Amino acid sequence: MIDIDLLVRENVRGLRQYSCARDDFKGETGVFMDANENPYGRLNRYPDPYQVKLKNAIASFREVKEENIFLGNGSDEIIDLCFRIFCRPGEDKVLTFTPTYGMYEVSASVNDIEIIKVPLNSNFQIDMDRVIPMLSDKNLKVIFICSPNNPSGNAMNSGDVEFLVSEFRGMVIIDEAYIDFSDKPSFVKLIEKHPNLIIMQTFSKALGLAAARIGIALTNTAVIKYLNKIKPPYNVSTINQLAALRKLTNTESYRNQVDSIKRERERLSEILKSVKIIKEVYPSDANFLLVKVPDANFIYDTLIERNIIVRNRNSVIDNCLRITIGKPSENNKLIKALQTITK
Ligand code: PMP
């Protein structure tokens, strides 16, 4: 069994957590004279540092235990916290499968951690033969697996993911930002068996609250303890906690939107396959499509001229554009524009 304490940086293991006023007194009513807040107004009080009500709602929504939930100021904060907990600057390494979400690399650089990039194979799957010999590297501390992957859109083979989680002696972070759009199941059940696993999800995609900046880490209580230990005490604002709570009190619109986006993904994918300038539409388990074109820079610029903004991924995958699924009317505008570009 992996001992999480031994994977944690020594200074973090020994660190004394900042104790805020709401750690000392947890009640909700009384004359509050403990946090140097302004006694007037509606947003005058600090937020609940452990987001108890929101975690309670997430626990029912995701069918996980509250004690296994950590919330960050977006998944991006969680990524950074993980670097700070598990990786020693200037010494340790992390592994990513590229092309993938850019923040793993940015956060690695900020924390002075070496990033190993193993290219995904031609089906955008993990090249296991290349990865397996790396698993015994003592300075390799974290493996990031993005599934469904951004920008390719596909989910990773579950057998490969499960192999890495069970064989690697460091932490594995599976970024499931797009999981709601996939017909394949989440890997969240694995957290019960594997203490070295962190599943990341977010309110930014299917739940439609990118502005609220709420990322979710689902993991065992030993890891949660360290995340809580080093996070800024009030990292999720009251306004954002309330927005997320409201979203979870009625999940019908979430379900309808996910269904519509998935339907539109299939419709757009089929139509784009018949558009002349589209050379390939890659299969997607996410809310976007990766497409190959003859000249991505030209098509990107031409779409901008028509006020349609897609993501030019030419710098990471040759001549590829990433198209987020929009509303049906927006998708129709894109189709019309692409049908009339001739180069
Ligand atoms: N993970 C992936 C794979 C993403 O593509 C993104 C955003 N594009 C994020 C995480 C960021 O999530 P958040 O908004 O929760 O920081």
PDB file of C-alpha atoms in Angstrom, residues 84-339:
ATOM      1  CA  ARG A  84       3.696  22.161  -4.475  1.00  0.00           C
ATOM      2  CA  ILE A  85       2.732  19.125  -2.386  1.00  0.00           C
ATOM      3  CA  PHE A  86       4.494  16.372  -4.311  1.00  0.00           C
ATOM      4  CA  CYS A  87       7.381  17.883  -6.312  1.00  0.00           C
ATOM      5  CA  ARG A  88      10.657  19.335  -5.062  1.00  0.00           C
ATOM      6  CA  PRO A  89      11.703  22.342  -7.191  1.00  0.00           C
ATOM      7  CA  GLY A  90      14.859  21.747  -9.194  1.00  0.00           C
ATOM      8  CA  GLU A  91      14.847  18.009  -8.422  1.00  0.00           C
ATOM      9  CA  ASP A  92      11.634  16.236  -9.384  1.00  0.00           C
ATOM     10  CA  LYS A  93       9.873  15.442 -12.662  1.00  0.00           C
ATOM     11  CA  VAL A  94       6.344  14.946 -13.909  1.00  0.00           C
ATOM     12  CA  LEU A  95       5.122  13.013 -16.934  1.00  0.00           C
ATOM     13  CA  THR A  96       2.567  14.192 -19.489  1.00  0.00           C
ATOM     14  CA  PHE A  97       1.207  12.755 -22.711  1.00  0.00           C
ATOM     15  CA  THR A  98       1.274  15.328 -25.463  1.00  0.00           C
ATOM     16  CA  PRO A  99      -0.441  17.154 -27.032  1.00  0.00           C
ATOM     17  CA  THR A 100      -2.417  17.883 -23.895  1.00  0.00           C
ATOM     18  CA  TYR A 101      -3.743  20.650 -21.645  1.00  0.00           C
ATOM     19  CA  GLY A 102      -1.134  23.409 -21.452  1.00  0.00           C
ATOM     20  CA  MET A 103      -1.384  24.250 -17.748  1.00  0.00           C
ATOM     21  CA  TYR A 104       0.475  21.106 -16.633  1.00  0.00           C
ATOM     22  CA  GLU A 105       3.571  22.476 -18.342  1.00  0.00           C
ATOM     23  CA  VAL A 106       3.071  26.076 -17.200  1.00  0.00           C
ATOM     24  CA  SER A 107       2.581  24.978 -13.584  1.00  0.00           C
ATOM     25  CA  ALA A 108       5.642  22.704 -13.862  1.00  0.00           C
ATOM     26  CA  SER A 109       7.733  25.658 -15.061  1.00  0.00           C
ATOM     27  CA  VAL A 110       6.436  27.978 -12.328  1.00  0.00           C
ATOM     28  CA  ASN A 111       7.423  25.373  -9.749  1.00  0.00           C
ATOM     29  CA  ASP A 112      10.778  24.612 -11.438  1.00  0.00           C
ATOM     30  CA  ILE A 113       9.840  20.983 -12.107  1.00  0.00           C
ATOM     31  CA  GLU A 114      11.096  19.091 -15.146  1.00  0.00           C
ATOM     32  CA  ILE A 115       8.307  17.967 -17.472  1.00  0.00           C
ATOM     33  CA  ILE A 116       8.679  14.804 -19.532  1.00  0.00           C
ATOM     34  CA  LYS A 117       6.480  14.790 -22.611  1.00  0.00           C
ATOM     35  CA  VAL A 118       5.691  11.427 -24.155  1.00  0.00           C
ATOM     36  CA  PRO A 119       3.826  11.948 -27.442  1.00  0.00           C
ATOM     37  CA  LEU A 120       0.465  10.195 -27.754  1.00  0.00           C
ATOM     38  CA  ASN A 121       0.414   7.655 -30.601  1.00  0.00           C
ATOM     39  CA  SER A 122      -1.360   8.163 -33.939  1.00  0.00           C
ATOM     40  CA  ASN A 123      -4.728   7.331 -32.284  1.00  0.00           C
ATOM     41  CA  PHE A 124      -3.963   9.846 -29.492  1.00  0.00           C
ATOM     42  CA  GLN A 125      -3.511   6.980 -27.012  1.00  0.00           C
ATOM     43  CA  ILE A 126      -0.704   6.515 -24.465  1.00  0.00           C
ATOM     44  CA  ASP A 127       2.411   4.868 -25.886  1.00  0.00           C
ATOM     45  CA  MET A 128       2.742   2.319 -23.079  1.00  0.00           C
ATOM     46  CA  ASP A 129       5.991   0.780 -24.396  1.00  0.00           C
ATOM     47  CA  ARG A 130       7.718   4.136 -23.986  1.00  0.00           C
ATOM     48  CA  VAL A 131       6.162   4.906 -20.612  1.00  0.00           C
ATOM     49  CA  ILE A 132       6.688   1.659 -18.700  1.00  0.00           C
ATOM     50  CA  PRO A 133      10.513   1.949 -18.419  1.00  0.00           C
ATOM     51  CA  MET A 134      10.083   5.484 -17.003  1.00  0.00           C
ATOM     52  CA  LEU A 135       7.908   4.408 -14.072  1.00  0.00           C
ATOM     53  CA  SER A 136      10.873   3.360 -11.930  1.00  0.00           C
ATOM     54  CA  ASP A 137      12.547   6.807 -12.085  1.00  0.00           C
ATOM     55  CA  LYS A 138      12.851   7.857  -8.430  1.00  0.00           C
ATOM     56  CA  ASN A 139      12.457  11.540  -9.248  1.00  0.00           C
ATOM     57  CA  LEU A 140       9.278  11.037 -11.266  1.00  0.00           C
ATOM     58  CA  LYS A 141       6.565  12.137  -8.835  1.00  0.00           C
ATOM     59  CA  VAL A 142       3.377  12.783 -10.801  1.00  0.00           C
ATOM     60  CA  ILE A 143       1.773  11.462 -13.991  1.00  0.00           C
ATOM     61  CA  PHE A 144      -0.907  13.646 -15.597  1.00  0.00           C
ATOM     62  CA  ILE A 145      -3.508  11.825 -17.691  1.00  0.00           C
ATOM     63  CA  CYS A 146      -6.084  14.006 -19.407  1.00  0.00           C
ATOM     64  CA  SER A 147      -9.131  11.910 -20.302  1.00  0.00           C
ATOM     65  CA  PRO A 148     -10.986  12.941 -22.399  1.00  0.00           C
ATOM     66  CA  ASN A 149      -7.875  14.694 -23.637  1.00  0.00           C
ATOM     67  CA  ASN A 150      -7.658  18.317 -24.665  1.00  0.00           C
ATOM     68  CA  PRO A 151      -7.096  19.037 -27.575  1.00  0.00           C
ATOM     69  CA  SER A 152      -7.533  15.606 -29.213  1.00  0.00           C
ATOM     70  CA  GLY A 153     -10.960  15.005 -27.614  1.00  0.00           C
ATOM     71  CA  ASN A 154     -10.656  11.251 -27.026  1.00  0.00           C
ATOM     72  CA  ALA A 155     -10.770   9.293 -23.775  1.00  0.00           C
ATOM     73  CA  MET A 156      -7.708   7.203 -22.894  1.00  0.00           C
ATOM     74  CA  ASN A 157      -7.896   3.378 -22.951  1.00  0.00           C
ATOM     75  CA  SER A 158      -9.109   2.348 -19.520  1.00  0.00           C
ATOM     76  CA  GLY A 159      -6.734  -0.644 -19.345  1.00  0.00           C
ATOM     77  CA  ASP A 160      -3.698   1.643 -19.849  1.00  0.00           C
ATOM     78  CA  VAL A 161      -4.927   4.120 -17.224  1.00  0.00           C
ATOM     79  CA  GLU A 162      -5.631   1.400 -14.678  1.00  0.00           C
ATOM     80  CA  PHE A 163      -2.199  -0.137 -15.325  1.00  0.00           C
ATOM     81  CA  LEU A 164      -0.453   3.191 -14.661  1.00  0.00           C
ATOM     82  CA  VAL A 165      -2.466   3.860 -11.502  1.00  0.00           C
ATOM     83  CA  SER A 166      -1.688   0.446 -10.063  1.00  0.00           C
ATOM     84  CA  GLU A 167       1.972   0.152 -11.162  1.00  0.00           C
ATOM     85  CA  PHE A 168       3.286   3.679 -10.576  1.00  0.00           C
ATOM     86  CA  ARG A 169       4.515   4.388  -7.032  1.00  0.00           C
ATOM     87  CA  GLY A 170       3.960   8.175  -7.278  1.00  0.00           C
ATOM     88  CA  MET A 171       0.775  10.200  -7.794  1.00  0.00           C
ATOM     89  CA  VAL A 172      -1.475   9.876 -10.834  1.00  0.00           C
ATOM     90  CA  ILE A 173      -3.763  12.799 -11.655  1.00  0.00           C
ATOM     91  CA  ILE A 174      -6.576  12.036 -14.085  1.00  0.00           C
ATOM     92  CA  ASP A 175      -8.031  15.268 -15.429  1.00  0.00           C
ATOM     93  CA  GLU A 176     -11.694  14.569 -16.220  1.00  0.00           C
ATOM     94  CA  ALA A 177     -12.700  18.155 -17.080  1.00  0.00           C
ATOM     95  CA  TYR A 178     -14.745  16.811 -20.046  1.00  0.00           C
ATOM     96  CA  ILE A 179     -16.035  13.578 -18.505  1.00  0.00           C
ATOM     97  CA  ASP A 180     -19.733  14.539 -18.661  1.00  0.00           C
ATOM     98  CA  PHE A 181     -19.591  14.566 -22.462  1.00  0.00           C
ATOM     99  CA  SER A 182     -18.163  11.047 -22.639  1.00  0.00           C
ATOM    100  CA  ASP A 183     -20.107   7.793 -22.848  1.00  0.00           C
ATOM    101  CA  LYS A 184     -17.211   6.079 -21.078  1.00  0.00           C
ATOM    102  CA  PRO A 185     -17.315   5.973 -17.282  1.00  0.00           C
ATOM    103  CA  SER A 186     -15.289   8.176 -14.942  1.00  0.00           C
ATOM    104  CA  PHE A 187     -12.273   6.617 -13.228  1.00  0.00           C
ATOM    105  CA  VAL A 188     -13.525   7.967  -9.882  1.00  0.00           C
ATOM    106  CA  LYS A 189     -14.333   4.515  -8.458  1.00  0.00           C
ATOM    107  CA  LEU A 190     -10.591   3.776  -8.488  1.00  0.00           C
ATOM    108  CA  ILE A 191      -9.920   6.280  -5.674  1.00  0.00           C
ATOM    109  CA  GLU A 192     -11.274   3.735  -3.179  1.00  0.00           C
ATOM    110  CA  LYS A 193      -8.529   1.274  -4.117  1.00  0.00           C
ATOM    111  CA  HIS A 194      -5.633   3.565  -5.021  1.00  0.00           C
ATOM    112  CA  PRO A 195      -4.429   6.198  -2.533  1.00  0.00           C
ATOM    113  CA  ASN A 196      -2.094   7.674  -5.171  1.00  0.00           C
ATOM    114  CA  LEU A 197      -4.960   8.717  -7.461  1.00  0.00           C
ATOM    115  CA  ILE A 198      -6.491  12.183  -7.804  1.00  0.00           C
ATOM    116  CA  ILE A 199      -9.446  12.706 -10.135  1.00  0.00           C
ATOM    117  CA  MET A 200      -9.946  16.301 -11.252  1.00  0.00           C
ATOM    118  CA  GLN A 201     -13.293  17.567 -12.453  1.00  0.00           C
ATOM    119  CA  THR A 202     -14.637  21.094 -12.830  1.00  0.00           C
ATOM    120  CA  PHE A 203     -17.716  23.321 -12.869  1.00  0.00           C
ATOM    121  CA  SER A 204     -16.302  25.072 -15.966  1.00  0.00           C
ATOM    122  CA  LYS A 205     -17.493  22.746 -18.734  1.00  0.00           C
ATOM    123  CA  ALA A 206     -20.710  20.684 -18.545  1.00  0.00           C
ATOM    124  CA  LEU A 207     -21.914  22.574 -15.471  1.00  0.00           C
ATOM    125  CA  GLY A 208     -21.576  25.845 -17.359  1.00  0.00           C
ATOM    126  CA  LEU A 209     -19.847  27.899 -14.653  1.00  0.00           C
ATOM    127  CA  ALA A 210     -16.431  28.724 -16.137  1.00  0.00           C
ATOM    128  CA  ALA A 211     -16.754  32.239 -14.704  1.00  0.00           C
ATOM    129  CA  ALA A 212     -17.136  30.906 -11.164  1.00  0.00           C
ATOM    130  CA  ARG A 213     -13.741  29.137 -11.103  1.00  0.00           C
ATOM    131  CA  ILE A 214     -14.540  25.966  -9.195  1.00  0.00           C
ATOM    132  CA  GLY A 215     -12.374  22.913  -9.705  1.00  0.00           C
ATOM    133  CA  ILE A 216     -12.918  19.580  -7.971  1.00  0.00           C
ATOM    134  CA  ALA A 217     -10.369  17.068  -6.730  1.00  0.00           C
ATOM    135  CA  LEU A 218     -11.702  13.647  -5.735  1.00  0.00           C
ATOM    136  CA  THR A 219      -9.173  11.648  -3.772  1.00  0.00           C
ATOM    137  CA  ASN A 220      -8.461   9.888  -0.475  1.00  0.00           C
ATOM    138  CA  THR A 221      -8.461  11.743   2.837  1.00  0.00           C
ATOM    139  CA  ALA A 222      -4.655  11.692   3.225  1.00  0.00           C
ATOM    140  CA  VAL A 223      -4.252  13.775   0.045  1.00  0.00           C
ATOM    141  CA  ILE A 224      -7.221  16.000   0.955  1.00  0.00           C
ATOM    142  CA  LYS A 225      -5.484  16.785   4.237  1.00  0.00           C
ATOM    143  CA  TYR A 226      -2.422  18.135   2.398  1.00  0.00           C
ATOM    144  CA  LEU A 227      -4.504  20.079  -0.151  1.00  0.00           C
ATOM    145  CA  ASN A 228      -6.302  21.785   2.739  1.00  0.00           C
ATOM    146  CA  LYS A 229      -3.040  22.370   4.527  1.00  0.00           C
ATOM    147  CA  ILE A 230      -1.447  24.459   1.768  1.00  0.00           C
ATOM    148  CA  LYS A 231      -4.400  26.117   0.024  1.00  0.00           C
ATOM    149  CA  PRO A 232      -5.099  29.817   0.634  1.00  0.00           C
ATOM    150  CA  PRO A 233      -7.736  29.720   3.407  1.00  0.00           C
ATOM    151  CA  TYR A 234     -10.572  31.374   1.460  1.00  0.00           C
ATOM    152  CA  ASN A 235      -9.815  30.063  -2.034  1.00  0.00           C
ATOM    153  CA  VAL A 236     -13.441  29.751  -3.258  1.00  0.00           C
ATOM    154  CA  SER A 237     -15.489  32.929  -2.907  1.00  0.00           C
ATOM    155  CA  THR A 238     -18.964  32.974  -1.343  1.00  0.00           C
ATOM    156  CA  ILE A 239     -20.501  34.232  -4.609  1.00  0.00           C
ATOM    157  CA  ASN A 240     -18.967  31.340  -6.487  1.00  0.00           C
ATOM    158  CA  GLN A 241     -19.987  28.761  -3.877  1.00  0.00           C
ATOM    159  CA  LEU A 242     -23.567  30.036  -4.097  1.00  0.00           C
ATOM    160  CA  ALA A 243     -23.548  29.948  -7.900  1.00  0.00           C
ATOM    161  CA  ALA A 244     -22.367  26.342  -7.835  1.00  0.00           C
ATOM    162  CA  LEU A 245     -24.890  25.370  -5.166  1.00  0.00           C
ATOM    163  CA  ARG A 246     -27.696  26.899  -7.206  1.00  0.00           C
ATOM    164  CA  LYS A 247     -26.541  24.943 -10.260  1.00  0.00           C
ATOM    165  CA  LEU A 248     -26.739  21.672  -8.322  1.00  0.00           C
ATOM    166  CA  THR A 249     -30.190  22.319  -6.863  1.00  0.00           C
ATOM    167  CA  ASN A 250     -31.689  21.882 -10.324  1.00  0.00           C
ATOM    168  CA  THR A 251     -29.654  19.634 -12.566  1.00  0.00           C
ATOM    169  CA  GLU A 252     -32.271  19.343 -15.302  1.00  0.00           C
ATOM    170  CA  SER A 253     -30.793  22.163 -17.380  1.00  0.00           C
ATOM    171  CA  TYR A 254     -27.333  20.608 -16.983  1.00  0.00           C
ATOM    172  CA  ARG A 255     -28.657  17.295 -18.315  1.00  0.00           C
ATOM    173  CA  ASN A 256     -30.476  18.947 -21.213  1.00  0.00           C
ATOM    174  CA  GLN A 257     -27.434  21.010 -22.152  1.00  0.00           C
ATOM    175  CA  VAL A 258     -25.085  18.005 -22.067  1.00  0.00           C
ATOM    176  CA  ASP A 259     -27.530  16.003 -24.217  1.00  0.00           C
ATOM    177  CA  SER A 260     -27.837  18.857 -26.692  1.00  0.00           C
ATOM    178  CA  ILE A 261     -24.060  19.386 -26.892  1.00  0.00           C
ATOM    179  CA  LYS A 262     -23.494  15.655 -27.478  1.00  0.00           C
ATOM    180  CA  ARG A 263     -26.185  15.567 -30.185  1.00  0.00           C
ATOM    181  CA  GLU A 264     -24.705  18.645 -31.840  1.00  0.00           C
ATOM    182  CA  ARG A 265     -21.214  17.128 -31.634  1.00  0.00           C
ATOM    183  CA  GLU A 266     -22.419  14.120 -33.657  1.00  0.00           C
ATOM    184  CA  ARG A 267     -24.332  16.299 -36.145  1.00  0.00           C
ATOM    185  CA  LEU A 268     -21.424  18.726 -36.618  1.00  0.00           C
ATOM    186  CA  SER A 269     -18.947  15.894 -36.922  1.00  0.00           C
ATOM    187  CA  GLU A 270     -20.993  14.226 -39.704  1.00  0.00           C
ATOM    188  CA  ILE A 271     -21.503  17.470 -41.616  1.00  0.00           C
ATOM    189  CA  LEU A 272     -17.869  18.566 -41.312  1.00  0.00           C
ATOM    190  CA  LYS A 273     -16.741  15.223 -42.760  1.00  0.00           C
ATOM    191  CA  SER A 274     -18.440  16.241 -45.994  1.00  0.00           C
ATOM    192  CA  VAL A 275     -16.983  19.765 -46.100  1.00  0.00           C
ATOM    193  CA  LYS A 276     -14.326  20.061 -48.774  1.00  0.00           C
ATOM    194  CA  ILE A 277     -11.636  21.864 -46.775  1.00  0.00           C
ATOM    195  CA  ILE A 278     -11.905  19.474 -43.817  1.00  0.00           C
ATOM    196  CA  LYS A 279      -9.435  16.614 -44.255  1.00  0.00           C
ATOM    197  CA  GLU A 280     -10.260  14.796 -41.017  1.00  0.00           C
ATOM    198  CA  VAL A 281     -12.631  15.038 -38.065  1.00  0.00           C
ATOM    199  CA  TYR A 282     -11.220  13.165 -35.079  1.00  0.00           C
ATOM    200  CA  PRO A 283     -13.565  11.171 -32.799  1.00  0.00           C
ATOM    201  CA  SER A 284     -14.497  13.130 -29.669  1.00  0.00           C
ATOM    202  CA  ASP A 285     -15.643  12.259 -26.143  1.00  0.00           C
ATOM    203  CA  ALA A 286     -15.593  15.965 -25.214  1.00  0.00           C
ATOM    204  CA  ASN A 287     -17.483  19.178 -26.061  1.00  0.00           C
ATOM    205  CA  PHE A 288     -15.183  20.018 -28.946  1.00  0.00           C
ATOM    206  CA  LEU A 289     -13.970  18.571 -32.224  1.00  0.00           C
ATOM    207  CA  LEU A 290     -10.410  18.493 -33.473  1.00  0.00           C
ATOM    208  CA  VAL A 291     -10.292  18.840 -37.258  1.00  0.00           C
ATOM    209  CA  LYS A 292      -7.449  18.690 -39.749  1.00  0.00           C
ATOM    210  CA  VAL A 293      -7.409  21.175 -42.609  1.00  0.00           C
ATOM    211  CA  PRO A 294      -4.957  21.971 -45.423  1.00  0.00           C
ATOM    212  CA  ASP A 295      -3.963  25.372 -43.982  1.00  0.00           C
ATOM    213  CA  ALA A 296      -5.028  25.954 -40.359  1.00  0.00           C
ATOM    214  CA  ASN A 297      -3.617  29.500 -40.125  1.00  0.00           C
ATOM    215  CA  PHE A 298      -5.493  30.645 -43.218  1.00  0.00           C
ATOM    216  CA  ILE A 299      -8.783  29.055 -42.174  1.00  0.00           C
ATOM    217  CA  TYR A 300      -8.452  30.381 -38.638  1.00  0.00           C
ATOM    218  CA  ASP A 301      -7.894  33.942 -39.948  1.00  0.00           C
ATOM    219  CA  THR A 302     -10.743  33.653 -42.447  1.00  0.00           C
ATOM    220  CA  LEU A 303     -13.141  32.485 -39.726  1.00  0.00           C
ATOM    221  CA  ILE A 304     -12.063  35.408 -37.522  1.00  0.00           C
ATOM    222  CA  GLU A 305     -12.904  37.797 -40.384  1.00  0.00           C
ATOM    223  CA  ARG A 306     -16.395  36.263 -40.315  1.00  0.00           C
ATOM    224  CA  ASN A 307     -16.569  36.745 -36.569  1.00  0.00           C
ATOM    225  CA  ILE A 308     -16.264  33.042 -35.739  1.00  0.00           C
ATOM    226  CA  ILE A 309     -13.532  32.238 -33.273  1.00  0.00           C
ATOM    227  CA  VAL A 310     -12.142  28.709 -33.078  1.00  0.00           C
ATOM    228  CA  ARG A 311      -8.832  27.634 -31.512  1.00  0.00           C
ATOM    229  CA  ASN A 312      -5.877  27.344 -33.838  1.00  0.00           C
ATOM    230  CA  ARG A 313      -3.897  24.314 -32.611  1.00  0.00           C
ATOM    231  CA  ASN A 314      -1.446  24.377 -35.511  1.00  0.00           C
ATOM    232  CA  SER A 315       1.426  24.938 -33.097  1.00  0.00           C
ATOM    233  CA  VAL A 316       0.717  21.663 -31.261  1.00  0.00           C
ATOM    234  CA  ILE A 317      -0.824  19.450 -33.969  1.00  0.00           C
ATOM    235  CA  ASP A 318       0.021  20.178 -37.558  1.00  0.00           C
ATOM    236  CA  ASN A 319      -2.816  22.049 -39.325  1.00  0.00           C
ATOM    237  CA  CYS A 320      -5.457  21.305 -36.743  1.00  0.00           C
ATOM    238  CA  LEU A 321      -8.237  23.497 -35.406  1.00  0.00           C
ATOM    239  CA  ARG A 322     -10.188  22.856 -32.212  1.00  0.00           C
ATOM    240  CA  ILE A 323     -13.853  23.733 -32.452  1.00  0.00           C
ATOM    241  CA  THR A 324     -15.986  24.005 -29.310  1.00  0.00           C
ATOM    242  CA  ILE A 325     -19.544  22.769 -29.841  1.00  0.00           C
ATOM    243  CA  GLY A 326     -21.865  25.769 -29.695  1.00  0.00           C
ATOM    244  CA  LYS A 327     -25.627  26.226 -29.791  1.00  0.00           C
ATOM    245  CA  PRO A 328     -27.272  24.743 -32.932  1.00  0.00           C
ATOM    246  CA  SER A 329     -27.529  28.222 -34.523  1.00  0.00           C
ATOM    247  CA  GLU A 330     -23.828  28.899 -33.834  1.00  0.00           C
ATOM    248  CA  ASN A 331     -22.812  25.537 -35.254  1.00  0.00           C
ATOM    249  CA  ASN A 332     -24.841  26.308 -38.372  1.00  0.00           C
ATOM    250  CA  LYS A 333     -22.964  29.598 -38.825  1.00  0.00           C
ATOM    251  CA  LEU A 334     -19.660  27.741 -38.602  1.00  0.00           C
ATOM    252  CA  ILE A 335     -20.800  25.098 -41.111  1.00  0.00           C
ATOM    253  CA  LYS A 336     -21.923  27.785 -43.563  1.00  0.00           C
ATOM    254  CA  ALA A 337     -18.650  29.662 -43.229  1.00  0.00           C
ATOM    255  CA  LEU A 338     -16.520  26.537 -43.721  1.00  0.00           C
ATOM    256  CA  GLN A 339     -18.553  25.467 -46.736  1.00  0.00           C
TER     257      GLN A 339
END
